[in-house]
Coordinates of C-alpha atoms and ligand atoms in Angstrom, one line a residue:
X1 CA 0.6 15.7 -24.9
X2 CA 3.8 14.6 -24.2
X3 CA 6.5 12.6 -26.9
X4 CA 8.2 10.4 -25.5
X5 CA 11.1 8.9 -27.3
X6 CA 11.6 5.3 -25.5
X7 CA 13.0 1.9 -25.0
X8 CA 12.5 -0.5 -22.5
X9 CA 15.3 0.1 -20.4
X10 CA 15.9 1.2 -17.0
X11 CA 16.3 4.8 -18.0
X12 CA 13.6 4.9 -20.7
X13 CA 11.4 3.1 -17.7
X14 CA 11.2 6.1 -15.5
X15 CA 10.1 8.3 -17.7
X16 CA 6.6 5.7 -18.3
X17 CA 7.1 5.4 -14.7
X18 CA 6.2 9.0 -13.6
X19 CA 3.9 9.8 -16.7
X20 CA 1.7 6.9 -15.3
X21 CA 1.7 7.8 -11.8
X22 CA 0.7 11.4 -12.8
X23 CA -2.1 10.5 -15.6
X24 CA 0.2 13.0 -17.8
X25 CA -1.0 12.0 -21.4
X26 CA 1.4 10.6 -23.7
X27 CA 2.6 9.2 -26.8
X28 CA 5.3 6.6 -27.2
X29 CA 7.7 6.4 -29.5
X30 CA 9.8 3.2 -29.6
X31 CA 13.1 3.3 -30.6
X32 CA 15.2 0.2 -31.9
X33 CA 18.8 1.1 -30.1
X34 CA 20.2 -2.0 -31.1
X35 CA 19.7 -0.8 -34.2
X36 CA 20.6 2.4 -34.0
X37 CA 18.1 4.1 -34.2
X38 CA 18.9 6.7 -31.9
X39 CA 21.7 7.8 -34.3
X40 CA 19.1 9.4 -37.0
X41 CA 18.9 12.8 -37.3
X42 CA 15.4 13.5 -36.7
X43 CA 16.3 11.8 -33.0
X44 CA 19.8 13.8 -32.7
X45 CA 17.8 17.1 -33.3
X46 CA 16.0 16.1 -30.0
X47 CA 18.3 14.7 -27.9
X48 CA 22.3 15.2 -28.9
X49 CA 23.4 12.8 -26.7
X50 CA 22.2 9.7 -28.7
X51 CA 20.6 8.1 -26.1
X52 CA 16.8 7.5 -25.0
X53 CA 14.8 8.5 -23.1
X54 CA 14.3 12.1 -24.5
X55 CA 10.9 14.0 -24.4
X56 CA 9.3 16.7 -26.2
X57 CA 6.3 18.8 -24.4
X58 CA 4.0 19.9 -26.9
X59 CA 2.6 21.9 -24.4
X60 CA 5.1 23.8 -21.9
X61 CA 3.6 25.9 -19.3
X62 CA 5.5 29.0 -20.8
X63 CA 2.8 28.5 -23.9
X64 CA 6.1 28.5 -25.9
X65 CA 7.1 26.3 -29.0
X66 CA 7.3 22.6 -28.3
X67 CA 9.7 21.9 -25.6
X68 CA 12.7 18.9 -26.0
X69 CA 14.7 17.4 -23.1
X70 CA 17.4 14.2 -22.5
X71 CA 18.9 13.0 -19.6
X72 CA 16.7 11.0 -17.7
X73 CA 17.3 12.9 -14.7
X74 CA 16.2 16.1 -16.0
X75 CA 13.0 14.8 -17.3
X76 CA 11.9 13.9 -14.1
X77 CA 13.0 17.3 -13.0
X78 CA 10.6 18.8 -15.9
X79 CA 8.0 16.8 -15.0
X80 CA 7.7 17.0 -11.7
X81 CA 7.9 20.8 -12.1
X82 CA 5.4 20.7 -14.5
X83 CA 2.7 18.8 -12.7
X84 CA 3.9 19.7 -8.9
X85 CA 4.0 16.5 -8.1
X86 CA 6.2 13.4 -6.6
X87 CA 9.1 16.5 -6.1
X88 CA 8.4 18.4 -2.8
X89 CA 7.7 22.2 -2.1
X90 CA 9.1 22.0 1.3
X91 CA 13.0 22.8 1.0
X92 CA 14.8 20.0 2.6
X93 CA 12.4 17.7 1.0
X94 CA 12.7 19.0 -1.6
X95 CA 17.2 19.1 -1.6
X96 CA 16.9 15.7 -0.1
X97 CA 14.8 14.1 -3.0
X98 CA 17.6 16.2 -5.6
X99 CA 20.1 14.3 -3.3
X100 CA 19.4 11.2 -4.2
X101 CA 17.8 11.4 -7.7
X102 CA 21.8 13.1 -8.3
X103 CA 22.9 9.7 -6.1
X104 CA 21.1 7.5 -8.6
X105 CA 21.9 9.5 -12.0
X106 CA 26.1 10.0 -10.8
X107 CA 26.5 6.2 -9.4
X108 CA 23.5 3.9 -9.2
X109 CA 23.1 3.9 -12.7
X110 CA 26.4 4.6 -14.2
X111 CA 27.9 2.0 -12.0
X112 CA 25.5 -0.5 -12.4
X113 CA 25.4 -0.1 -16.2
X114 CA 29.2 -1.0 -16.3
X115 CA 28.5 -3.7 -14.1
X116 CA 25.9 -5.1 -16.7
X117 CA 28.5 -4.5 -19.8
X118 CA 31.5 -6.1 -18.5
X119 CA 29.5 -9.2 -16.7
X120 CA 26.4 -9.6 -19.1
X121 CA 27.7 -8.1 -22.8
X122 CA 31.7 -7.9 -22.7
X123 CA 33.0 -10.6 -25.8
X124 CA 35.7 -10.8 -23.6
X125 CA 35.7 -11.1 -20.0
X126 CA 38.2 -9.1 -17.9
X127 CA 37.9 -10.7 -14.0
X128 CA 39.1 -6.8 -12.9
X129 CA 36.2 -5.6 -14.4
X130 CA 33.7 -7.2 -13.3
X131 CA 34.9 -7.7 -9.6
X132 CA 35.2 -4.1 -10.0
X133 CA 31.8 -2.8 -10.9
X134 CA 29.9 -5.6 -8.5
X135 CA 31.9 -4.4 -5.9
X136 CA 30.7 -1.4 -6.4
X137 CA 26.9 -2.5 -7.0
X138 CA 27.0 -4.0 -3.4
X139 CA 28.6 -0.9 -1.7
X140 CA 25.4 1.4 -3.4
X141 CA 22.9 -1.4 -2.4
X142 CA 24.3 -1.1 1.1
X143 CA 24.0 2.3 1.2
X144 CA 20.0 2.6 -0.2
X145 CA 19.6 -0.3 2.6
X146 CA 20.8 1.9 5.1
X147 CA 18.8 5.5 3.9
X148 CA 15.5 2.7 3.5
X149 CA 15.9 1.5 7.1
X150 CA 15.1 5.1 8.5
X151 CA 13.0 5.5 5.5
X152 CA 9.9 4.5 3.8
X153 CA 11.1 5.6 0.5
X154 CA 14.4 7.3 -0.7
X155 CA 14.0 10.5 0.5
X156 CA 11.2 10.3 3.5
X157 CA 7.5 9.4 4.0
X158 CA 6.8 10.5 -0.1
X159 CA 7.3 8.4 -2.9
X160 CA 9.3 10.9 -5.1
X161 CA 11.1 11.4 -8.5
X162 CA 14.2 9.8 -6.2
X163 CA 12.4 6.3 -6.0
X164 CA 11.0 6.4 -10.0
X165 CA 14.9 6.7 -10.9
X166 CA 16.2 3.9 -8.9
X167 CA 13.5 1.3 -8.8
X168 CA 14.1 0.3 -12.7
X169 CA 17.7 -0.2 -12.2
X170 CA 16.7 -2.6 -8.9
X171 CA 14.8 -4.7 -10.9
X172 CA 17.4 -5.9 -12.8
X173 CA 19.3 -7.1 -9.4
X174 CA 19.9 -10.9 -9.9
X175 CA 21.6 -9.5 -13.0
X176 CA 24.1 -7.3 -11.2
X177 CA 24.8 -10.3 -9.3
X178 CA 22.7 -9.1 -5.8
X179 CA 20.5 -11.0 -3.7
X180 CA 18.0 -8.3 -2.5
X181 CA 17.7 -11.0 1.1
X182 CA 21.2 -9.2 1.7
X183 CA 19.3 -6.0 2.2
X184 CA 16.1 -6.0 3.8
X185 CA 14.9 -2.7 3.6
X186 CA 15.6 -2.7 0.2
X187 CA 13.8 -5.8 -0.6
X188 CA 11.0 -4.2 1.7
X189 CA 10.7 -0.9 -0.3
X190 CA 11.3 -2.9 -3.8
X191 CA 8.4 -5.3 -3.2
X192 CA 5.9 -1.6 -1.9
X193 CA 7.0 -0.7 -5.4
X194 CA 6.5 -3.3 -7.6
X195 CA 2.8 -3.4 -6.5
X196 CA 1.7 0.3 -7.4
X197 CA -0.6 0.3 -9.9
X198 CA 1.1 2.9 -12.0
X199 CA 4.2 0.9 -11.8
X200 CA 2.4 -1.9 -13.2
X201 CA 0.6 0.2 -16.1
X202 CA 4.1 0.9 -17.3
X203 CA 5.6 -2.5 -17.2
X204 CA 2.9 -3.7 -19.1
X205 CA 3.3 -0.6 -22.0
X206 CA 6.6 -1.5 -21.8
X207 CA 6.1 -5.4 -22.8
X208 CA 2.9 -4.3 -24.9
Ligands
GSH1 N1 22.4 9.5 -18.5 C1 21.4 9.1 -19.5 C2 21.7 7.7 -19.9 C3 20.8 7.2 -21.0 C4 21.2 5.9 -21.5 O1 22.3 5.3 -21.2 N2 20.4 5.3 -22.5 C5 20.7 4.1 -23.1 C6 19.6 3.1 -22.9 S1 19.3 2.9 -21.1 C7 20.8 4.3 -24.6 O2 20.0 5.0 -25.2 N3 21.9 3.7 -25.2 C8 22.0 3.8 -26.7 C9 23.4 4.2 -27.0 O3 24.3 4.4 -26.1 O4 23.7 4.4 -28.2 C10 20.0 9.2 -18.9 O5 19.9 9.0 -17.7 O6 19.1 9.6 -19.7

């Protein structure tokens, strides 16, 4: 069994994300971050960093002591070690899925996140910032278009750990102030993934 410490967010989704596509068990723990909740010790001793998601494996395949991990991006690293799946054997499969899941946790994330604070949550609004960080949120969308027009996912023919990072942060699109009928092959992949049934297990555990 695996604890998962959780919100509904675009990070916290990928973790629900692979767990369902794998059948993994495990047991959600919601946590209140905008009432900081993630600042209690009990949550700190897991997962330093004060921010969800963070797991625990109660079950590592070294037969150890139970196991804790943050950083969303090493999660689905775990994981997909764990079960040897949706992370290829093959080695530039493999490098090539690392490439973008690195892509998504160094830029398609971080810079979409800002782009959400300064135009969604900012009590002030500063023009800069916002041109700023969308400008940036088009020049990433432009450049998953392009890898998904030779692509049928992220990193090849396999839906991998690479597309479970980035599809949460693509739902929130209209948000970051992007039309996906700007990018085709994005709005192509997006739809493919929006229908897969794991994909919609965890969206409903995550409005449940
Ligand atoms: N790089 C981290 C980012 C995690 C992150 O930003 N989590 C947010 C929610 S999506 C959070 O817990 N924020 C609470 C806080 O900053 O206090 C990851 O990918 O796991």
């Amino acid at each position: 069994m695996i604890d998962v410490y959780y919100a509904p967010t675009p990070n916290g989704h990928k973790i629900t994300l692979f767990l369902e596509e794998t059948g993994l068990p495990y047991q959600l723990h919601r946590l209140d971050i905008s009432a900081g909740a993630q600042f209690k010790p009990a949550f700190l001793a897991i997962a330093p960093n004060n921010k969800i998601p963070a797991i625990v494996d109660n079950q590592p395949a070294d037969g150890g002591v139970p196991f804790s991990l943050f950083e969303s991006g090493a999660i689905l690293l775990y994981l997909a070690d764990k079960t040897g799946q949706l992370l290829s054997h093959d080695l530039r499969e493999r490098h090539t899925t690392l490439q973008w899941l690195f892509w998504q946790m160094a830029g398609f994330g971080p810079m979409l996140g800002q782009n959400h604070h300064f135009s969604q949550y900012a009590p002030e609004k500063f023009p800069y910032a916002i041109n700023r960080y969308r400008t940036e949120t088009a020049r990433l969308y432009g450049v998953l278009d392009k890898q998904l027009q030779e692509n049928r996912y992220i990193a090849g023919e396999q839906y991998s750990i690479a597309d479970i990072a980035t599809y949460p942060w693509a739902v929130s699109h209209e948000k970051q102030n992007i039309s996906l009928a700007d990018y085709p092959s994005v709005q192509r992949w997006f739809n493919e993934i929006q229908t897969r049934p794991a994909v919609e297990r965890a969206w409903r555990r995550a409005n449940g």
